[in-house]
mmCIF file of C-alpha atoms and ligand atoms in Angstrom:
data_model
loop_
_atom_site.group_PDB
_atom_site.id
_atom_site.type_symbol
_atom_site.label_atom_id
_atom_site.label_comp_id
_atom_site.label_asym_id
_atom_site.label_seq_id
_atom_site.Cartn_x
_atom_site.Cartn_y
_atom_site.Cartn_z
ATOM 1 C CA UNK A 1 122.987 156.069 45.917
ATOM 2 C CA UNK A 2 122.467 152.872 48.239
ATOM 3 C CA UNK A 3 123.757 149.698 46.717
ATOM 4 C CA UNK A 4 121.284 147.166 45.308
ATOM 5 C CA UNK A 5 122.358 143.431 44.675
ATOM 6 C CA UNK A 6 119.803 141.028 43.063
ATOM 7 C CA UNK A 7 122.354 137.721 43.761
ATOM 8 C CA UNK A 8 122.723 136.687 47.146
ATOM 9 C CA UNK A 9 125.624 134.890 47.710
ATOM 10 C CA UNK A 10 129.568 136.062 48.090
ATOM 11 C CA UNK A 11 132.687 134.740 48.009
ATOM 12 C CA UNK A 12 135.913 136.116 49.284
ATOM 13 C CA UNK A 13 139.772 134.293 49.441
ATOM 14 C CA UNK A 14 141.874 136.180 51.714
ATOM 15 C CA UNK A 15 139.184 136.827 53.931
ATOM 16 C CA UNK A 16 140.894 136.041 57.284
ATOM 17 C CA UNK A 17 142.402 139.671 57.390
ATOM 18 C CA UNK A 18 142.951 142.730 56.177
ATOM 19 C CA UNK A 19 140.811 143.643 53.021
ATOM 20 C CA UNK A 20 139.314 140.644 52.580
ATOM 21 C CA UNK A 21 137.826 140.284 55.800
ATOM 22 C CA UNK A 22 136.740 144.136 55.314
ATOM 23 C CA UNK A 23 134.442 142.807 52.444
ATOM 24 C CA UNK A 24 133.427 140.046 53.852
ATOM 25 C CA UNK A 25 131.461 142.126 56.250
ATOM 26 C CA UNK A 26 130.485 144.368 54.109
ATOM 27 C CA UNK A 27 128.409 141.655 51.773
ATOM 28 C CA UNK A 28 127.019 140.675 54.861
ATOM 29 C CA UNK A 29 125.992 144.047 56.190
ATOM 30 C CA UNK A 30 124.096 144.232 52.570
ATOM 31 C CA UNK A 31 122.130 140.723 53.804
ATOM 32 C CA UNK A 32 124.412 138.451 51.367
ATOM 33 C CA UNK A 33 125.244 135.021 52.373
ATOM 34 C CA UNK A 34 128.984 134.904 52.144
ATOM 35 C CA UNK A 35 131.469 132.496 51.901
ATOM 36 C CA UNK A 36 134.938 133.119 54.124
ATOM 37 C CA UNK A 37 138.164 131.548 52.474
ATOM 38 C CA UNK A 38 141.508 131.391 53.561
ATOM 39 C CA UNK A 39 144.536 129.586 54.686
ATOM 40 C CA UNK A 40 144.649 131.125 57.941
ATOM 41 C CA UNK A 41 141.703 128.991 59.793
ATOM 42 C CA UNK A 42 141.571 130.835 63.043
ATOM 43 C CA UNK A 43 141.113 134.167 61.651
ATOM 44 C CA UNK A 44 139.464 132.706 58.884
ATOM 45 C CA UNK A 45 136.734 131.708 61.931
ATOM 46 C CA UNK A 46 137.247 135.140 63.767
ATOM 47 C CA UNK A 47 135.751 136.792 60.095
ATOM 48 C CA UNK A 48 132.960 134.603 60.874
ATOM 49 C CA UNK A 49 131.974 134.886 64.507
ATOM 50 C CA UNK A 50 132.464 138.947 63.153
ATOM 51 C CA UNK A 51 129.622 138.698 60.641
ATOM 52 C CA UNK A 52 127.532 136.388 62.724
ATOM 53 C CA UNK A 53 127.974 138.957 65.924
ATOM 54 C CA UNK A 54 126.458 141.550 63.447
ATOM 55 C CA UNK A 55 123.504 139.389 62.850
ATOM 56 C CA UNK A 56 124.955 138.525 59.324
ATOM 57 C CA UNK A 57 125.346 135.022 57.624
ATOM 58 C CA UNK A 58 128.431 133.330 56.732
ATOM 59 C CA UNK A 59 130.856 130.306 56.550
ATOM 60 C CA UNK A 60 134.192 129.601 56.693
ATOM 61 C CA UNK A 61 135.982 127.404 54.057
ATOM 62 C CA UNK A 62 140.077 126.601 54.799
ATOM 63 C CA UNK A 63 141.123 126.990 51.052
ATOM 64 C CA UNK A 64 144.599 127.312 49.790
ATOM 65 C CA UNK A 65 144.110 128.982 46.164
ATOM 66 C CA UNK A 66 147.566 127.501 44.949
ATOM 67 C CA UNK A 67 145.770 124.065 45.564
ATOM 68 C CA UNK A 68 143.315 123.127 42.641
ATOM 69 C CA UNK A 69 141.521 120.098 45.014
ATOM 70 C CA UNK A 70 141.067 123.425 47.286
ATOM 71 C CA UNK A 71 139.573 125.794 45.212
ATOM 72 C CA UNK A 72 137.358 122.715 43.745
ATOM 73 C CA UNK A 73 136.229 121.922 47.356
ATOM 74 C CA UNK A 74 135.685 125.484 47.650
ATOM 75 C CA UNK A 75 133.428 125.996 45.242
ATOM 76 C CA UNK A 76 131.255 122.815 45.875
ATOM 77 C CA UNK A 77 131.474 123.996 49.347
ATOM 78 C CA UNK A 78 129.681 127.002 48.287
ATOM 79 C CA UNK A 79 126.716 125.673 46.498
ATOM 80 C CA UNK A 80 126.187 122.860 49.102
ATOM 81 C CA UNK A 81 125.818 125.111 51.546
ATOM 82 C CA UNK A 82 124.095 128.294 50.130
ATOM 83 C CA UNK A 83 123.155 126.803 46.511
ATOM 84 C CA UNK A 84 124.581 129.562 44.400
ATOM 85 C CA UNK A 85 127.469 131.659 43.949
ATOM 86 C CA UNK A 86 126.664 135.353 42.638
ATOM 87 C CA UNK A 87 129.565 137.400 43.455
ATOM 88 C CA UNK A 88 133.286 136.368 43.846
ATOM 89 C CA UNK A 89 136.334 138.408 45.485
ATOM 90 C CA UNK A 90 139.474 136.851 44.366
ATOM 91 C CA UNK A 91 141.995 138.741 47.085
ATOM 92 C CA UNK A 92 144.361 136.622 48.465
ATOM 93 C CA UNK A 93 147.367 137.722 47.964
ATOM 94 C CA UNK A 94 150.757 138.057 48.972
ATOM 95 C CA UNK A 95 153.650 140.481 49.098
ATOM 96 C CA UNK A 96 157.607 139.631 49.525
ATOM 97 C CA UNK A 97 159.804 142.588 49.595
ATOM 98 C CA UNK A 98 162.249 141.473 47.063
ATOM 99 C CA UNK A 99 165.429 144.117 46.685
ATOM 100 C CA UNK A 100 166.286 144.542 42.827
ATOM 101 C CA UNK A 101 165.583 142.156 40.440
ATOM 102 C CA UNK A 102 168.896 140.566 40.000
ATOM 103 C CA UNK A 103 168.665 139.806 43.775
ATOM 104 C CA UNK A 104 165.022 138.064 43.720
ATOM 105 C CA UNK A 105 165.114 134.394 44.315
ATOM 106 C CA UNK A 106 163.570 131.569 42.243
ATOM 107 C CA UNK A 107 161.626 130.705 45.467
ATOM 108 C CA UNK A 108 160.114 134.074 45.958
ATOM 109 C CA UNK A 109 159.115 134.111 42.376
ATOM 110 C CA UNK A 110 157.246 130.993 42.812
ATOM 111 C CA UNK A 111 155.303 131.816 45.836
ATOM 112 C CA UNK A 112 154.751 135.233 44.618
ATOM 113 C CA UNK A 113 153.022 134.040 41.049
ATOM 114 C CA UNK A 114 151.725 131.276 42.694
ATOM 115 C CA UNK A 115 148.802 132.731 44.762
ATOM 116 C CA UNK A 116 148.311 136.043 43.014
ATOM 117 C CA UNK A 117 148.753 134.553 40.020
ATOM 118 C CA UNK A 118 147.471 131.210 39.322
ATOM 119 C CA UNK A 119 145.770 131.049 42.485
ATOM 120 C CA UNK A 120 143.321 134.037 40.999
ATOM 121 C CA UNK A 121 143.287 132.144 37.562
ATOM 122 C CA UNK A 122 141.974 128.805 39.615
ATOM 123 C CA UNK A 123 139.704 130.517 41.423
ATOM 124 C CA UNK A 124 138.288 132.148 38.486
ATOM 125 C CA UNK A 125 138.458 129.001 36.672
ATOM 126 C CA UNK A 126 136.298 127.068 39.099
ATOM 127 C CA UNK A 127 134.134 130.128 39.555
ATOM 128 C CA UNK A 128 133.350 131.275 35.799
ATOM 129 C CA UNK A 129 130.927 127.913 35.125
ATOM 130 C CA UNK A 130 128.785 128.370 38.214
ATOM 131 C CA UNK A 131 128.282 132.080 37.453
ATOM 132 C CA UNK A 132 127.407 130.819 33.203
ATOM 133 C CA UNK A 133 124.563 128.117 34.551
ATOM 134 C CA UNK A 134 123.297 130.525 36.966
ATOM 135 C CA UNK A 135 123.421 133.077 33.736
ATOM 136 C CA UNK A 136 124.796 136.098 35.629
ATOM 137 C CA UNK A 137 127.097 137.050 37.991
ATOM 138 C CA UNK A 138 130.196 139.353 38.800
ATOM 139 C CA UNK A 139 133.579 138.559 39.848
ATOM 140 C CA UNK A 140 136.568 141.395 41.193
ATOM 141 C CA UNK A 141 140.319 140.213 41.560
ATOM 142 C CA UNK A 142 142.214 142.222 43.858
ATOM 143 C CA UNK A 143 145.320 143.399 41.871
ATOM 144 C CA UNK A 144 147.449 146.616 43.219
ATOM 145 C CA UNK A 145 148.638 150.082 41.764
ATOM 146 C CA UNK A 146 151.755 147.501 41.300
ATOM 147 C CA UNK A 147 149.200 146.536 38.741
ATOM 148 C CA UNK A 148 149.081 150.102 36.320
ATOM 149 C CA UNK A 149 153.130 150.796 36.832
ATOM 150 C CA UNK A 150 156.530 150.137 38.471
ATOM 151 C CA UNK A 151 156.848 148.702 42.131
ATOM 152 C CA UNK A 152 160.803 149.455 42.515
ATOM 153 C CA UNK A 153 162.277 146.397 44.650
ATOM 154 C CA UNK A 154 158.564 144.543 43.925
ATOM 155 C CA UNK A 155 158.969 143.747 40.350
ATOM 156 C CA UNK A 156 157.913 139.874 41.030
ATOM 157 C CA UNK A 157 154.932 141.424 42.737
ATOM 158 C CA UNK A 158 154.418 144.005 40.526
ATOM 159 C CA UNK A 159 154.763 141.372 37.807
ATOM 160 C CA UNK A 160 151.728 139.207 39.429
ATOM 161 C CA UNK A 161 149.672 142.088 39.550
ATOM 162 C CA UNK A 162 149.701 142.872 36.226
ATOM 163 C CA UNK A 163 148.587 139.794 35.358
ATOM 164 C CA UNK A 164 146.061 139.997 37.869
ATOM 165 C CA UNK A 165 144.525 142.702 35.293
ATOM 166 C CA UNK A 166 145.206 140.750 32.390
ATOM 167 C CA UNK A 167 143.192 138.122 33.451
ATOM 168 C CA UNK A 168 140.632 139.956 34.954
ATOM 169 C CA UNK A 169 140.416 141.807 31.098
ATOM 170 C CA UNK A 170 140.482 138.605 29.181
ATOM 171 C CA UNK A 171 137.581 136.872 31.237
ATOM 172 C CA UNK A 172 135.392 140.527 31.192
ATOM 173 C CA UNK A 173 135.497 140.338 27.197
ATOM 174 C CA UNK A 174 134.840 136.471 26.768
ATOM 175 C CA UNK A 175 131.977 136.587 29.551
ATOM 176 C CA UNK A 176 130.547 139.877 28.287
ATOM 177 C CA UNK A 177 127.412 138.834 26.411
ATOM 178 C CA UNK A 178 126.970 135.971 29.585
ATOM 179 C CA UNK A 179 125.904 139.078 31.647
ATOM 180 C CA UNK A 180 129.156 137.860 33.957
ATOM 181 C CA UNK A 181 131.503 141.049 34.703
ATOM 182 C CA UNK A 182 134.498 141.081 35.625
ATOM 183 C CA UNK A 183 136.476 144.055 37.001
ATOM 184 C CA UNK A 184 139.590 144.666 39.530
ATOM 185 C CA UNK A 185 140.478 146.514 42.297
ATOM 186 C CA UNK A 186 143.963 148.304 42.884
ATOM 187 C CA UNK A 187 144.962 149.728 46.216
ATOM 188 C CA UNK A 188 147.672 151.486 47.020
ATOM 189 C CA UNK A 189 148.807 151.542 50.747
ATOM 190 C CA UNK A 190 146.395 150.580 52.515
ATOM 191 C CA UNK A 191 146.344 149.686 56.738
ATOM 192 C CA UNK A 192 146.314 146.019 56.856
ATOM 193 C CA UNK A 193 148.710 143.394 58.650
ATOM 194 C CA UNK A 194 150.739 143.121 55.167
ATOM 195 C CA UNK A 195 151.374 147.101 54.934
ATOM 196 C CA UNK A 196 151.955 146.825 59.280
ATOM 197 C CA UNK A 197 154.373 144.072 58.375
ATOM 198 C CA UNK A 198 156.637 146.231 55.881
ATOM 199 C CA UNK A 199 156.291 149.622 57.386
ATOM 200 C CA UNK A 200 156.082 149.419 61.182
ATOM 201 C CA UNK A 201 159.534 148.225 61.873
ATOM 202 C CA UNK A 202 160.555 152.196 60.443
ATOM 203 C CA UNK A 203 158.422 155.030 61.047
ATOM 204 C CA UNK A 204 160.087 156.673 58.309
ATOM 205 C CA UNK A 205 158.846 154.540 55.888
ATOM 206 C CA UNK A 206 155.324 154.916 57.566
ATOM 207 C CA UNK A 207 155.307 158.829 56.528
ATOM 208 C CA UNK A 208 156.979 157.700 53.048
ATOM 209 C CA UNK A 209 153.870 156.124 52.733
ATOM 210 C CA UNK A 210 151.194 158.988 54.165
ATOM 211 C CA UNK A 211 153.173 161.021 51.951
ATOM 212 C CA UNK A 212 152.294 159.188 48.460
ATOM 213 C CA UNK A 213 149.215 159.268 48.587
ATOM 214 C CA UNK A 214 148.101 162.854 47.327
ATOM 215 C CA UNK A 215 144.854 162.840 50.058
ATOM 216 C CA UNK A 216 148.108 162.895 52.905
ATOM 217 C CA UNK A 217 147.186 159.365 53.848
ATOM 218 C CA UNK A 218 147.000 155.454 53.422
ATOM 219 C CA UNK A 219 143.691 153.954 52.857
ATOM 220 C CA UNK A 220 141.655 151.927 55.482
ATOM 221 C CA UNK A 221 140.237 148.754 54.211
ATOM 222 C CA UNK A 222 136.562 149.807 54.252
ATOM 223 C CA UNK A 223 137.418 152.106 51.541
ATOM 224 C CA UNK A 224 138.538 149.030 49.202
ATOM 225 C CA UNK A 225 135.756 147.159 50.169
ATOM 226 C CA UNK A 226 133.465 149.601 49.461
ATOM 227 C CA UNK A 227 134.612 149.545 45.758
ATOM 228 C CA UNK A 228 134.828 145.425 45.978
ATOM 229 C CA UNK A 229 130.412 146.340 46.134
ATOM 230 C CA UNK A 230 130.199 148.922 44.048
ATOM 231 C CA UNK A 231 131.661 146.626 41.176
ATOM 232 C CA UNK A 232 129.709 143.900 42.110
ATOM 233 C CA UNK A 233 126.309 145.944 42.804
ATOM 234 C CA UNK A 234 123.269 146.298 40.060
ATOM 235 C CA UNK A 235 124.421 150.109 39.216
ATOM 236 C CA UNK A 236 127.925 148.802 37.935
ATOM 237 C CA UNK A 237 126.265 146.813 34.590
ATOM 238 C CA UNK A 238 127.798 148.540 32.258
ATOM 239 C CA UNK A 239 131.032 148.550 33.768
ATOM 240 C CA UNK A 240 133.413 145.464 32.952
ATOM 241 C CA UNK A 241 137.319 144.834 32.135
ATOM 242 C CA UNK A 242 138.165 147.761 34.726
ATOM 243 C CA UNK A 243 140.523 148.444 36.952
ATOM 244 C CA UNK A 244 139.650 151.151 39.546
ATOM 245 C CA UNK A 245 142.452 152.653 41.849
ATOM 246 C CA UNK A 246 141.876 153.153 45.290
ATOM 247 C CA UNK A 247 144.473 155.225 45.700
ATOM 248 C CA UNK A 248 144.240 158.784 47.328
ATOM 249 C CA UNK A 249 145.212 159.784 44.027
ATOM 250 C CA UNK A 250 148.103 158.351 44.031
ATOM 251 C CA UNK A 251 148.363 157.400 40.366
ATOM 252 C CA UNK A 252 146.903 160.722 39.055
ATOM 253 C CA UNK A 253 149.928 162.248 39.674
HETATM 254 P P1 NAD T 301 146.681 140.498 54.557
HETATM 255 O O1 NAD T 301 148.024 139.867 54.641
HETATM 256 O O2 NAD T 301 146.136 141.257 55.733
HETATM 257 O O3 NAD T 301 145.585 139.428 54.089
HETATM 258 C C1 NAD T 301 145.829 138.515 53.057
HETATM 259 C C2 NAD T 301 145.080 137.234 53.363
HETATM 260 O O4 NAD T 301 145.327 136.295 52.311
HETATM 261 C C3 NAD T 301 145.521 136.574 54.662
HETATM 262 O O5 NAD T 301 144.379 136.274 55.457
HETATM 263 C C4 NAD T 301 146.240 135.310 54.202
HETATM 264 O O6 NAD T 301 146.121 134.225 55.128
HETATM 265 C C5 NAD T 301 145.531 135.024 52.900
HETATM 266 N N1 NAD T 301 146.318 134.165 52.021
HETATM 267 C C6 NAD T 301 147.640 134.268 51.710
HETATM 268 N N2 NAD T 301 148.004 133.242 50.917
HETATM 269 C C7 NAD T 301 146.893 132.483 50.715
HETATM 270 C C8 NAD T 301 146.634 131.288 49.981
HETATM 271 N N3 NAD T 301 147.597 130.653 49.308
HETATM 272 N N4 NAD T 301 145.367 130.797 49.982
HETATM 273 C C9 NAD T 301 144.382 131.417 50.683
HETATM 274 N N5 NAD T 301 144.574 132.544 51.397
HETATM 275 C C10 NAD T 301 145.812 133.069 51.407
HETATM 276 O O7 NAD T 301 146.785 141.455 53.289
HETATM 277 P P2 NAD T 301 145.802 142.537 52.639
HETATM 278 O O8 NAD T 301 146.541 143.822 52.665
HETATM 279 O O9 NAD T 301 144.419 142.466 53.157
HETATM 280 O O10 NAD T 301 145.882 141.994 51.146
HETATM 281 C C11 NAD T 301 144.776 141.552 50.403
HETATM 282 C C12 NAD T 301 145.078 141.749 48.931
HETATM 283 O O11 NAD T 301 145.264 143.137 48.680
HETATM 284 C C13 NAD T 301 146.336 141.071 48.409
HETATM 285 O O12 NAD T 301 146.073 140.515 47.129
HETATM 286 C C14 NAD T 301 147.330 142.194 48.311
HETATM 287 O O13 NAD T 301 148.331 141.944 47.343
HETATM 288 C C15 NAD T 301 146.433 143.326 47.914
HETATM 289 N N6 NAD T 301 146.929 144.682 48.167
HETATM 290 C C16 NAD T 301 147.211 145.104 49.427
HETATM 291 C C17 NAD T 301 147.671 146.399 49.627
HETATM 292 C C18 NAD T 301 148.010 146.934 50.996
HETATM 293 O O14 NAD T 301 148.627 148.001 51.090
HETATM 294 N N7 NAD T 301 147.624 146.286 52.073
HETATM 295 C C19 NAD T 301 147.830 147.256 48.530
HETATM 296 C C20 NAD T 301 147.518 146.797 47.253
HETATM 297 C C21 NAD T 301 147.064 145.497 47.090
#
């Protein structure tokens, strides 16, 4: 089945690195116009020079999504440029190892909740009435298998990621009859700087990792971002308030 997409613009937060900028490209390799967004402002360019290098189209937007003047200016960034916003990939995210619960720090909490948390609800927030004039479009948050179950010495991420889904099921019900979907994502380990950063220092914890995944393996980020389009594409129109696992199997055990 080859993916078709009748919008022609795409957003993506987090799209300096890892998954994000894996999607990124891949909305571009389709021919969508897509808008790069991220804290990080030299990688954040890198994604671009990337996408332009393939012949693709895109722009880069510093956004912080904690900051609501950000995710504004991101959005009217958006339709200045390109005029339209179809399809929206709210993925930045971040991860703080946190020990057991009693040990997590009021800090940690903060940060944690405060970009995969509200900085998904902002984005969506900012997002949602640009997708209603337009009278369609489709919108995937990037939540985690922390999402579906426990995350032992994540619970403050595993926390945010559940909300991640309870957002992303709240908007998908009150946008249904606006033909606006909206649908999740939830990796498990997948090769990116953030999984580097927790398992390189011990190898051990590298073939933990291989090992719980049924397939034998962690996931590469073309594999997310391949179900980041399917959600968004035409052949996904019935499908809305989901969250798919990318996951080797992982939660099928
Ligand atoms: P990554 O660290 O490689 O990339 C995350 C990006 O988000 C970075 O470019 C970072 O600069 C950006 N970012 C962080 N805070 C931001 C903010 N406040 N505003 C704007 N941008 C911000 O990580 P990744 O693995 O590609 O993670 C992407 C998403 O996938 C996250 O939501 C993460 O929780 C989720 N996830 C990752 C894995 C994994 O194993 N890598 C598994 C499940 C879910």
């Amino acid at each position: 089945m080859s993916m078709t997409f009748s919008g022609q613009v795409a957003l993506v937060t987090g799209a300096a690195n890892g998954i994000g900028r894996a999607t990124a490209q891949a909305f571009a390799a389709e021919g969508l116009k897509v808008v790069v967004a991220d804290l990080d402002v030299a990688a954040g360019e890198d994604t671009v020079a990337l996408i332009r290098a393939a012949g693709g189209e895109a722009l880069f937007v510093p956004c912080n999504v904690t900051l609501e003047a950000d995710v504004q200016n991101l959005m009217a960034r958006t339709i200045e440029a390109y005029g339209r916003l179809d399809y929206a990939f709210n993925n930045a995210g971040i991860e703080i190892e946190q020990g057991r619960l009693a040990e997590g720090s009021l800090d940690e909490f903060d940060a944690i909740m405060g970009v995969n948390v509200k900085g998904v609800w902002l984005c969506m927030k900012y997002q949602l009435p640009l997708l209603l004039a337009q009278g369609a479009g489709a919108i995937v948050n990037t939540a985690s298998v922390a999402g579906l179950g426990a995350a032992p010495k994540m619970s403050i991420y595993a926390a945010s990621k559940h909300a991640v889904i309870g957002l992303t099921k709240s908007a998908a019900i009150e946008y249904a009859k606006k033909r606006i979907r909206v649908n999740a994502v939830c990796p498990a380990v997948i090769d990116t700087d953030m999984f580097r950063r927790a398992y390189e220092a011990d190898p051990k914890k590298a073939e933990f990792a291989a090992a719980m995944h049924p397939v034998g393996r962690i996931g590469k980020v073309e594999e997310v971002a391949s179900a980041v389009l399917y959600l968004c594409c035409d052949g996904a129109a019935f499908t809305t308030g989901h969250a798919l696992t990318v996951d080797g199997g992982a939660t099928a055990i």
